[in-house]
mmCIF file of C-alpha atoms in Angstrom:
data_model
loop_
_atom_site.group_PDB
_atom_site.id
_atom_site.type_symbol
_atom_site.label_atom_id
_atom_site.label_comp_id
_atom_site.label_asym_id
_atom_site.label_seq_id
_atom_site.Cartn_x
_atom_site.Cartn_y
_atom_site.Cartn_z
ATOM 1 C CA MET A 1 101.633 85.603 125.624
ATOM 2 C CA GLY A 2 98.946 87.774 124.097
ATOM 3 C CA GLY A 3 97.932 89.590 120.966
ATOM 4 C CA ALA A 4 97.870 87.958 117.555
ATOM 5 C CA LEU A 5 99.926 84.916 118.569
ATOM 6 C CA ALA A 6 97.455 84.060 121.341
ATOM 7 C CA ALA A 7 94.547 84.369 118.904
ATOM 8 C CA LEU A 8 96.288 82.106 116.391
ATOM 9 C CA GLU A 9 97.066 79.554 119.119
ATOM 10 C CA GLU A 10 93.404 79.549 120.160
ATOM 11 C CA ALA A 11 92.197 79.028 116.585
ATOM 12 C CA TYR A 12 94.718 76.213 116.147
ATOM 13 C CA ALA A 13 93.549 74.478 119.321
ATOM 14 C CA ARG A 14 89.873 74.486 118.274
ATOM 15 C CA ARG A 15 90.392 73.217 114.722
ATOM 16 C CA SER A 16 88.133 70.192 115.123
ATOM 17 C CA ARG A 17 85.309 71.814 117.052
ATOM 18 C CA GLN A 18 83.986 74.311 114.523
ATOM 19 C CA GLY A 19 81.829 72.068 112.347
ATOM 20 C CA PRO A 20 82.848 73.580 108.982
ATOM 21 C CA SER A 21 80.778 72.747 105.925
ATOM 22 C CA VAL A 22 83.652 70.999 104.095
ATOM 23 C CA GLY A 23 86.615 69.109 105.490
ATOM 24 C CA TYR A 24 89.676 68.275 103.426
ATOM 25 C CA VAL A 25 92.569 65.847 103.765
ATOM 26 C CA GLY A 26 95.990 66.022 102.155
ATOM 27 C CA ALA A 27 98.456 68.526 100.781
ATOM 28 C CA ASP A 28 97.177 68.517 97.188
ATOM 29 C CA VAL A 29 93.644 69.878 97.659
ATOM 30 C CA PRO A 30 93.407 73.226 95.791
ATOM 31 C CA VAL A 31 92.048 75.162 98.747
ATOM 32 C CA GLU A 32 91.706 78.250 96.564
ATOM 33 C CA LEU A 33 88.760 76.582 94.857
ATOM 34 C CA LEU A 34 87.024 75.920 98.174
ATOM 35 C CA THR A 35 87.409 79.586 99.056
ATOM 36 C CA ALA A 36 86.287 80.613 95.570
ATOM 37 C CA ALA A 37 83.111 78.585 96.079
ATOM 38 C CA GLY A 38 82.344 80.459 99.313
ATOM 39 C CA LEU A 39 82.741 77.319 101.432
ATOM 40 C CA ARG A 40 84.027 77.266 104.977
ATOM 41 C CA ALA A 41 86.661 74.547 104.996
ATOM 42 C CA ILE A 42 89.187 73.083 107.393
ATOM 43 C CA ARG A 43 91.970 70.556 107.007
ATOM 44 C CA LEU A 44 91.044 67.458 109.004
ATOM 45 C CA THR A 45 93.555 66.085 111.472
ATOM 46 C CA GLY A 46 93.927 63.094 113.749
ATOM 47 C CA ASP A 47 94.251 62.963 117.522
ATOM 48 C CA PRO A 48 96.864 60.694 119.141
ATOM 49 C CA GLU A 49 95.056 60.929 122.475
ATOM 50 C CA SER A 50 91.688 59.513 121.392
ATOM 51 C CA GLY A 51 92.687 56.160 119.865
ATOM 52 C CA SER A 52 91.902 54.794 116.408
ATOM 53 C CA GLU A 53 89.970 51.557 116.950
ATOM 54 C CA LEU A 54 87.381 52.198 114.231
ATOM 55 C CA GLY A 55 89.978 53.416 111.755
ATOM 56 C CA ASP A 56 92.120 50.376 112.469
ATOM 57 C CA ARG A 57 89.140 48.121 111.763
ATOM 58 C CA TYR A 58 88.431 49.563 108.327
ATOM 59 C CA LEU A 59 91.903 50.584 107.129
ATOM 60 C CA GLY A 60 94.086 48.009 108.845
ATOM 61 C CA ARG A 61 97.086 48.738 111.027
ATOM 62 C CA GLY A 62 99.455 48.838 108.068
ATOM 63 C CA VAL A 63 98.171 52.316 107.083
ATOM 64 C CA ASP A 64 99.684 55.508 108.533
ATOM 65 C CA PRO A 65 98.086 55.969 111.976
ATOM 66 C CA ALA A 66 97.336 59.618 111.226
ATOM 67 C CA ALA A 67 94.901 58.528 108.488
ATOM 68 C CA ARG A 68 93.414 55.859 110.754
ATOM 69 C CA SER A 69 92.837 58.514 113.401
ATOM 70 C CA VAL A 70 91.130 60.865 110.927
ATOM 71 C CA LEU A 71 88.761 58.073 109.858
ATOM 72 C CA THR A 72 88.005 57.235 113.490
ATOM 73 C CA ARG A 73 87.179 60.847 114.243
ATOM 74 C CA LEU A 74 84.929 61.084 111.192
ATOM 75 C CA LEU A 75 83.060 57.955 112.288
ATOM 76 C CA ASP A 76 82.773 59.326 115.830
ATOM 77 C CA GLY A 77 81.409 62.674 114.600
ATOM 78 C CA ALA A 78 84.331 64.607 116.108
ATOM 79 C CA PHE A 79 84.289 67.169 113.273
ATOM 80 C CA GLY A 80 80.632 68.092 113.605
ATOM 81 C CA ASP A 81 78.257 68.196 110.654
ATOM 82 C CA LEU A 82 80.393 68.085 107.531
ATOM 83 C CA ASP A 83 78.593 68.333 104.220
ATOM 84 C CA ARG A 84 81.478 66.748 102.321
ATOM 85 C CA VAL A 85 85.085 65.624 102.637
ATOM 86 C CA VAL A 86 87.585 66.392 99.867
ATOM 87 C CA VAL A 87 90.627 64.099 99.805
ATOM 88 C CA SER A 88 93.785 64.465 97.754
ATOM 89 C CA HIS A 89 96.065 61.709 96.479
ATOM 90 C CA ASP A 90 99.123 63.177 98.192
ATOM 91 C CA CYS A 91 100.080 59.778 99.655
ATOM 92 C CA GLU A 92 98.835 56.197 99.780
ATOM 93 C CA ALA A 93 97.264 56.679 103.223
ATOM 94 C CA SER A 94 95.085 59.540 101.964
ATOM 95 C CA LEU A 95 93.961 57.461 98.997
ATOM 96 C CA ARG A 96 93.084 54.516 101.261
ATOM 97 C CA LEU A 97 91.117 56.879 103.481
ATOM 98 C CA PHE A 98 89.098 58.096 100.483
ATOM 99 C CA TYR A 99 88.233 54.561 99.366
ATOM 100 C CA ALA A 100 87.180 53.631 102.907
ATOM 101 C CA LEU A 101 84.932 56.683 103.205
ATOM 102 C CA ARG A 102 83.324 56.061 99.831
ATOM 103 C CA GLU A 103 82.662 52.393 100.562
ATOM 104 C CA LEU A 104 81.411 52.966 104.099
ATOM 105 C CA ARG A 105 78.953 55.562 102.828
ATOM 106 C CA ARG A 106 77.707 53.027 100.260
ATOM 107 C CA VAL A 107 77.348 49.963 102.482
ATOM 108 C CA GLU A 108 76.514 51.653 105.805
ATOM 109 C CA PRO A 109 74.422 54.727 104.895
ATOM 110 C CA GLY A 110 73.036 54.878 108.421
ATOM 111 C CA ARG A 111 76.373 56.166 109.706
ATOM 112 C CA GLY A 112 75.670 59.540 108.107
ATOM 113 C CA LEU A 113 79.161 59.938 106.697
ATOM 114 C CA PRO A 114 79.616 62.918 104.364
ATOM 115 C CA GLU A 115 80.144 62.441 100.647
ATOM 116 C CA ALA A 116 83.828 62.016 99.803
ATOM 117 C CA TYR A 117 85.402 63.512 96.679
ATOM 118 C CA LEU A 118 88.906 62.684 95.398
ATOM 119 C CA VAL A 119 91.206 65.288 93.849
ATOM 120 C CA ASP A 120 93.688 63.008 92.089
ATOM 121 C CA LEU A 121 96.661 65.201 91.213
ATOM 122 C CA LEU A 122 99.963 63.663 90.106
ATOM 123 C CA HIS A 123 103.522 64.980 90.170
ATOM 124 C CA LEU A 124 105.475 63.313 87.385
ATOM 125 C CA PRO A 125 107.544 65.856 85.400
ATOM 126 C CA HIS A 126 105.707 65.233 82.130
ATOM 127 C CA ARG A 127 103.427 67.280 79.890
ATOM 128 C CA THR A 128 100.880 64.474 79.959
ATOM 129 C CA THR A 129 100.786 64.721 83.762
ATOM 130 C CA ALA A 130 100.212 68.473 83.533
ATOM 131 C CA ARG A 131 97.283 67.874 81.171
ATOM 132 C CA TYR A 132 95.880 65.208 83.486
ATOM 133 C CA ASN A 133 96.083 67.576 86.466
ATOM 134 C CA ARG A 134 94.422 70.390 84.536
ATOM 135 C CA ARG A 135 91.519 68.073 83.759
ATOM 136 C CA ARG A 136 91.182 67.076 87.419
ATOM 137 C CA VAL A 137 91.283 70.699 88.627
ATOM 138 C CA GLY A 138 88.650 71.652 86.066
ATOM 139 C CA GLU A 139 86.421 68.780 87.187
ATOM 140 C CA PHE A 140 86.771 69.840 90.815
ATOM 141 C CA ALA A 141 85.867 73.434 89.966
ATOM 142 C CA ALA A 142 82.788 72.271 88.057
ATOM 143 C CA ARG A 143 81.757 70.018 90.937
ATOM 144 C CA LEU A 144 82.038 72.904 93.394
ATOM 145 C CA GLU A 145 79.826 75.072 91.202
ATOM 146 C CA ALA A 146 77.291 72.244 91.071
ATOM 147 C CA TRP A 147 77.396 71.810 94.854
ATOM 148 C CA THR A 148 76.963 75.509 95.622
ATOM 149 C CA GLY A 149 74.939 76.708 92.631
ATOM 150 C CA ARG A 150 77.238 79.709 92.202
ATOM 151 C CA ARG A 151 80.121 80.750 89.998
ATOM 152 C CA LEU A 152 83.558 80.604 91.526
ATOM 153 C CA ASP A 153 85.270 83.836 92.538
ATOM 154 C CA LEU A 154 88.659 82.545 91.462
ATOM 155 C CA ALA A 155 90.378 85.929 91.223
ATOM 156 C CA GLY A 156 89.513 86.886 94.780
ATOM 157 C CA ALA A 157 90.426 83.474 96.168
ATOM 158 C CA VAL A 158 93.809 83.259 94.446
ATOM 159 C CA ALA A 159 94.703 86.783 95.546
ATOM 160 C CA ALA A 160 93.737 86.010 99.153
ATOM 161 C CA HIS A 161 95.656 82.733 99.360
ATOM 162 C CA ASP A 162 98.710 84.265 97.696
ATOM 163 C CA GLU A 163 98.643 87.023 100.311
ATOM 164 C CA ARG A 164 98.408 84.432 103.073
ATOM 165 C CA ARG A 165 101.423 82.605 101.602
ATOM 166 C CA ARG A 166 103.367 85.869 101.476
ATOM 167 C CA LEU A 167 102.618 86.608 105.126
ATOM 168 C CA LEU A 168 103.410 83.042 106.198
ATOM 169 C CA ALA A 169 106.781 83.310 104.478
ATOM 170 C CA ALA A 170 107.476 86.432 106.550
ATOM 171 C CA VAL A 171 106.277 84.704 109.735
ATOM 172 C CA ALA A 172 108.572 81.749 108.986
ATOM 173 C CA GLU A 173 111.515 84.152 109.083
ATOM 174 C CA LEU A 174 110.730 84.914 112.742
ATOM 175 C CA ARG A 175 112.028 81.501 113.790
ATOM 176 C CA ARG A 176 114.944 81.498 111.362
ATOM 177 C CA ILE A 177 116.529 84.550 112.981
ATOM 178 C CA VAL A 178 118.878 84.119 115.953
ATOM 179 C CA PRO A 179 117.537 84.013 118.575
ATOM 180 C CA ALA A 180 114.253 82.673 117.212
ATOM 181 C CA ARG A 181 111.123 84.720 117.896
ATOM 182 C CA LEU A 182 108.783 81.748 117.365
ATOM 183 C CA THR A 183 109.057 78.133 118.427
ATOM 184 C CA GLY A 184 108.171 75.344 116.028
ATOM 185 C CA ARG A 185 104.959 74.730 117.979
ATOM 186 C CA GLN A 186 103.991 78.387 117.617
ATOM 187 C CA PHE A 187 104.694 78.347 113.896
ATOM 188 C CA LEU A 188 102.415 75.310 113.473
ATOM 189 C CA ALA A 189 99.675 77.303 115.175
ATOM 190 C CA ALA A 190 100.272 80.345 112.993
ATOM 191 C CA ALA A 191 100.276 78.301 109.787
ATOM 192 C CA ASN A 192 97.316 76.013 110.586
ATOM 193 C CA ALA A 193 94.899 78.168 112.562
ATOM 194 C CA ALA A 194 91.312 77.230 111.688
ATOM 195 C CA LEU A 195 90.199 80.567 110.294
ATOM 196 C CA PRO A 196 88.663 81.886 107.094
ATOM 197 C CA VAL A 197 91.469 83.112 104.882
ATOM 198 C CA THR A 198 90.640 86.811 105.335
ATOM 199 C CA GLU A 199 90.710 86.506 109.133
ATOM 200 C CA HIS A 200 93.909 84.484 108.940
ATOM 201 C CA ILE A 201 95.541 87.185 106.829
ATOM 202 C CA ALA A 202 94.585 89.868 109.345
ATOM 203 C CA LEU A 203 96.042 87.933 112.288
ATOM 204 C CA LEU A 204 99.255 87.066 110.455
ATOM 205 C CA ALA A 205 99.735 90.739 109.603
ATOM 206 C CA ARG A 206 99.149 91.643 113.262
ATOM 207 C CA LEU A 207 101.642 89.007 114.366
ATOM 208 C CA LEU A 208 104.302 90.494 112.124
ATOM 209 C CA SER A 209 103.576 93.975 113.488
ATOM 210 C CA GLU A 210 104.053 92.610 117.031
ATOM 211 C CA ALA A 211 107.259 90.700 116.214
ATOM 212 C CA ASP A 212 109.511 92.890 118.333
ATOM 213 C CA ARG A 213 107.419 92.026 121.414
ATOM 214 C CA LEU A 214 107.678 88.257 120.988
ATOM 215 C CA ASP A 215 109.817 86.180 123.343
ATOM 216 C CA GLU A 216 113.279 85.027 122.321
ATOM 217 C CA HIS A 217 113.997 81.272 122.131
ATOM 218 C CA THR A 218 117.596 80.124 122.421
ATOM 219 C CA GLY A 219 117.543 76.314 122.575
ATOM 220 C CA ARG A 220 119.431 74.037 120.224
ATOM 221 C CA ARG A 221 118.115 74.736 116.746
ATOM 222 C CA VAL A 222 116.527 71.675 115.105
ATOM 223 C CA PHE A 223 115.406 71.020 111.542
ATOM 224 C CA LEU A 224 112.653 68.390 111.612
ATOM 225 C CA SER A 225 112.306 66.085 108.606
ATOM 226 C CA GLY A 226 110.280 62.923 107.994
ATOM 227 C CA SER A 227 106.591 62.298 108.622
ATOM 228 C CA ALA A 228 104.076 65.136 108.524
ATOM 229 C CA HIS A 229 102.749 66.461 111.825
ATOM 230 C CA ASP A 230 99.034 67.168 111.887
ATOM 231 C CA THR A 231 99.127 67.728 115.669
ATOM 232 C CA PRO A 232 101.617 69.549 117.921
ATOM 233 C CA HIS A 233 102.479 66.561 120.133
ATOM 234 C CA VAL A 234 105.919 65.729 118.710
ATOM 235 C CA TYR A 235 106.911 69.391 118.448
ATOM 236 C CA GLU A 236 106.025 69.871 122.104
ATOM 237 C CA ALA A 237 108.011 66.797 123.129
ATOM 238 C CA ILE A 238 111.138 67.878 121.259
ATOM 239 C CA GLU A 239 110.972 71.483 122.410
ATOM 240 C CA ALA A 240 110.375 70.397 126.017
ATOM 241 C CA GLU A 241 113.924 68.964 125.845
ATOM 242 C CA GLY A 242 115.325 72.453 125.315
ATOM 243 C CA HIS A 243 115.379 72.435 121.511
ATOM 244 C CA VAL A 244 113.744 74.915 119.130
ATOM 245 C CA ILE A 245 112.371 73.605 115.835
ATOM 246 C CA VAL A 246 113.312 76.252 113.295
ATOM 247 C CA GLY A 247 112.383 74.466 110.069
ATOM 248 C CA GLU A 248 110.783 71.334 108.643
ATOM 249 C CA ASP A 249 109.871 69.670 105.363
ATOM 250 C CA HIS A 250 106.231 68.645 105.649
ATOM 251 C CA SER A 251 102.999 70.195 104.400
ATOM 252 C CA PHE A 252 101.727 71.462 107.768
ATOM 253 C CA GLY A 253 104.931 73.483 108.145
ATOM 254 C CA ASP A 254 107.425 75.098 105.783
ATOM 255 C CA LEU A 255 106.150 73.239 102.712
ATOM 256 C CA ALA A 256 102.876 75.159 103.119
ATOM 257 C CA VAL A 257 104.883 78.314 102.432
ATOM 258 C CA THR A 258 105.013 77.942 98.667
ATOM 259 C CA GLY A 259 105.318 80.573 95.983
ATOM 260 C CA PRO A 260 102.253 82.384 94.661
ATOM 261 C CA VAL A 261 99.793 80.979 92.156
ATOM 262 C CA GLY A 262 99.825 84.404 90.507
ATOM 263 C CA THR A 263 97.376 84.269 87.620
ATOM 264 C CA ALA A 264 93.759 83.644 88.586
ATOM 265 C CA SER A 265 93.151 80.755 86.204
ATOM 266 C CA LEU A 266 92.588 77.023 86.458
ATOM 267 C CA ASP A 267 95.713 76.497 84.333
ATOM 268 C CA ALA A 268 97.853 78.396 86.848
ATOM 269 C CA LEU A 269 96.264 76.581 89.766
ATOM 270 C CA ALA A 270 96.898 73.174 88.198
ATOM 271 C CA GLU A 271 100.513 74.116 87.495
ATOM 272 C CA HIS A 272 100.996 75.335 91.079
ATOM 273 C CA TYR A 273 99.888 72.035 92.588
ATOM 274 C CA HIS A 274 101.736 70.033 89.935
ATOM 275 C CA ARG A 275 104.959 71.625 91.190
ATOM 276 C CA GLY A 276 104.284 70.671 94.833
ATOM 277 C CA THR A 277 106.578 67.631 94.884
ATOM 278 C CA LEU A 278 108.895 67.961 97.901
ATOM 279 C CA THR A 279 106.988 65.850 100.431
ATOM 280 C CA ALA A 280 108.517 62.508 101.366
ATOM 281 C CA HIS A 281 105.846 60.578 99.454
ATOM 282 C CA ARG A 282 106.304 62.451 96.171
ATOM 283 C CA ALA A 283 109.924 63.593 95.837
ATOM 284 C CA THR A 284 113.052 61.556 95.171
ATOM 285 C CA PRO A 285 115.661 61.107 97.947
ATOM 286 C CA GLY A 286 118.022 63.301 95.934
ATOM 287 C CA ALA A 287 115.528 66.141 95.697
ATOM 288 C CA ARG A 288 114.722 65.850 99.388
ATOM 289 C CA ALA A 289 118.411 65.904 100.283
ATOM 290 C CA ALA A 290 119.051 68.986 98.144
ATOM 291 C CA TYR A 291 116.112 70.768 99.777
ATOM 292 C CA ALA A 292 117.330 69.794 103.252
ATOM 293 C CA ALA A 293 120.834 71.134 102.602
ATOM 294 C CA VAL A 294 119.510 74.539 101.539
ATOM 295 C CA ALA A 295 116.816 74.735 104.226
ATOM 296 C CA VAL A 296 119.186 73.771 107.054
ATOM 297 C CA ARG A 297 121.597 76.544 106.136
ATOM 298 C CA ARG A 298 118.780 79.054 105.731
ATOM 299 C CA CYS A 299 117.328 78.444 109.193
ATOM 300 C CA ARG A 300 120.758 78.051 110.854
ATOM 301 C CA ALA A 301 119.875 74.631 112.232
ATOM 302 C CA GLU A 302 122.360 72.866 114.500
ATOM 303 C CA LEU A 303 120.772 69.389 114.460
ATOM 304 C CA PHE A 304 118.860 67.515 111.760
ATOM 305 C CA VAL A 305 116.173 65.111 113.026
ATOM 306 C CA SER A 306 114.276 62.735 110.745
ATOM 307 C CA TYR A 307 111.154 61.564 112.590
ATOM 308 C CA CYS A 308 109.406 58.611 110.938
ATOM 309 C CA ARG A 309 106.109 57.213 112.188
ATOM 310 C CA GLU A 310 105.250 53.534 112.209
ATOM 311 C CA SER A 311 103.505 52.523 108.951
ATOM 312 C CA ASP A 312 104.872 55.668 107.289
ATOM 313 C CA GLU A 313 108.040 54.256 105.800
ATOM 314 C CA ALA A 314 108.767 56.607 102.893
ATOM 315 C CA PRO A 315 110.579 59.341 104.910
ATOM 316 C CA ALA A 316 113.195 56.926 106.246
ATOM 317 C CA TRP A 317 114.308 56.135 102.689
ATOM 318 C CA ASP A 318 115.461 59.744 102.328
ATOM 319 C CA PHE A 319 117.660 59.824 105.404
ATOM 320 C CA PRO A 320 120.952 58.423 104.016
ATOM 321 C CA ALA A 321 120.980 60.965 101.172
ATOM 322 C CA GLN A 322 119.955 63.768 103.517
ATOM 323 C CA ARG A 323 122.683 62.939 106.036
ATOM 324 C CA ALA A 324 125.303 62.841 103.292
ATOM 325 C CA ALA A 325 124.232 66.296 102.063
ATOM 326 C CA LEU A 326 124.469 67.981 105.466
ATOM 327 C CA ASP A 327 127.326 69.469 107.476
ATOM 328 C CA ILE A 328 125.539 69.245 110.843
ATOM 329 C CA PRO A 329 124.766 66.214 113.047
ATOM 330 C CA ALA A 330 121.789 64.140 111.904
ATOM 331 C CA VAL A 331 119.716 61.556 113.755
ATOM 332 C CA LEU A 332 116.975 59.181 112.606
ATOM 333 C CA LEU A 333 113.986 58.445 114.864
ATOM 334 C CA GLU A 334 112.334 55.471 113.176
ATOM 335 C CA HIS A 335 109.113 53.488 113.830
ATOM 336 C CA GLN A 336 107.730 56.164 116.142
ATOM 337 C CA GLU A 337 104.267 55.910 117.680
ATOM 338 C CA TYR A 338 101.761 58.474 116.364
ATOM 339 C CA GLY A 339 102.008 61.628 118.461
ATOM 340 C CA ARG A 340 104.909 60.286 120.521
ATOM 341 C CA ALA A 341 108.673 60.594 120.250
ATOM 342 C CA ASP A 342 111.379 58.400 121.737
ATOM 343 C CA LEU A 343 114.012 61.087 122.229
ATOM 344 C CA ALA A 344 116.820 58.959 123.651
ATOM 345 C CA ALA A 345 118.887 59.524 120.502
ATOM 346 C CA LEU A 346 118.509 63.303 120.838
ATOM 347 C CA ARG A 347 119.889 63.175 124.352
ATOM 348 C CA LYS A 348 123.172 61.867 122.978
ATOM 349 C CA GLU A 349 125.483 63.974 120.892
ATOM 350 C CA PRO A 350 125.185 62.577 117.331
ATOM 351 C CA ALA A 351 128.430 62.225 115.452
ATOM 352 C CA CYS A 352 129.043 64.934 112.869
ATOM 353 C CA PRO A 353 128.932 63.690 109.272
ATOM 354 C CA LYS A 354 132.318 63.066 107.682
#
């Protein structure tokens, strides 16, 4: 493997070793504003291999272990010297992480934790919610200008991120074709490489130009639903069994491939993130099932797998409606350890839905 895919894989592997000036957590952070402020930013992730003792102590073991791992890594200094951490209210675990960071910084200033800022966007289908979100986006933009002492280049940032979304949508098609030209693990790397947006755009364009030289992958085609995957561990475990993950419904994967913001305005940005409701913690089971039915057909999946981590219970509530909406076998992997997958159920042939 070489070329653009190798470069994207390398950038994905070194996400936590770059020491960016701002880290962010959650699917609802308007990253366009971070770019517009000229800040180098990276989405913070956990690490199933390094344990979460400190995070467990402050958050409790009832919180999603991915959030507990992120807090542990922040306390251990694994992300380098972060000036600030921006957290969104995309799920309860993210919100708990924000409160823990804010309180730890107050009561234990010697730890040197960065200042935490909450972007509290909501997703109810109401005009009052839209107004609330517009206020929060405006406050975040003003705070960024205060932090940096410069005006935001919103037009340039929106155009750049829209171009990245367009290219990611084209890259996603490389694993939907038969045979797939990207594995699920490779798509995670392409979508989440720790690069400034302009460099990311250049590598995604190169990857598309090299598509005819990519390997073909012919394993059983899997659509992965359930908990979000901030690391590649579960993808690697599933694909080591001879499967190919050709689609998913979490914010590190296909749900990052949204439509464009379009207009370079705070109103348009607020509306864009207001619409982002299809994650397991925000959407209804009916909406998730409808999305799954369309997405499964689009990526020609042959098996639907709902993977649900321990202490991340929301995705499992969607599974009955999802299974009823599908015409392919479906299996639920529940109460899974962070970064691990008990694949015994995948080794059996699930019964086709009636």
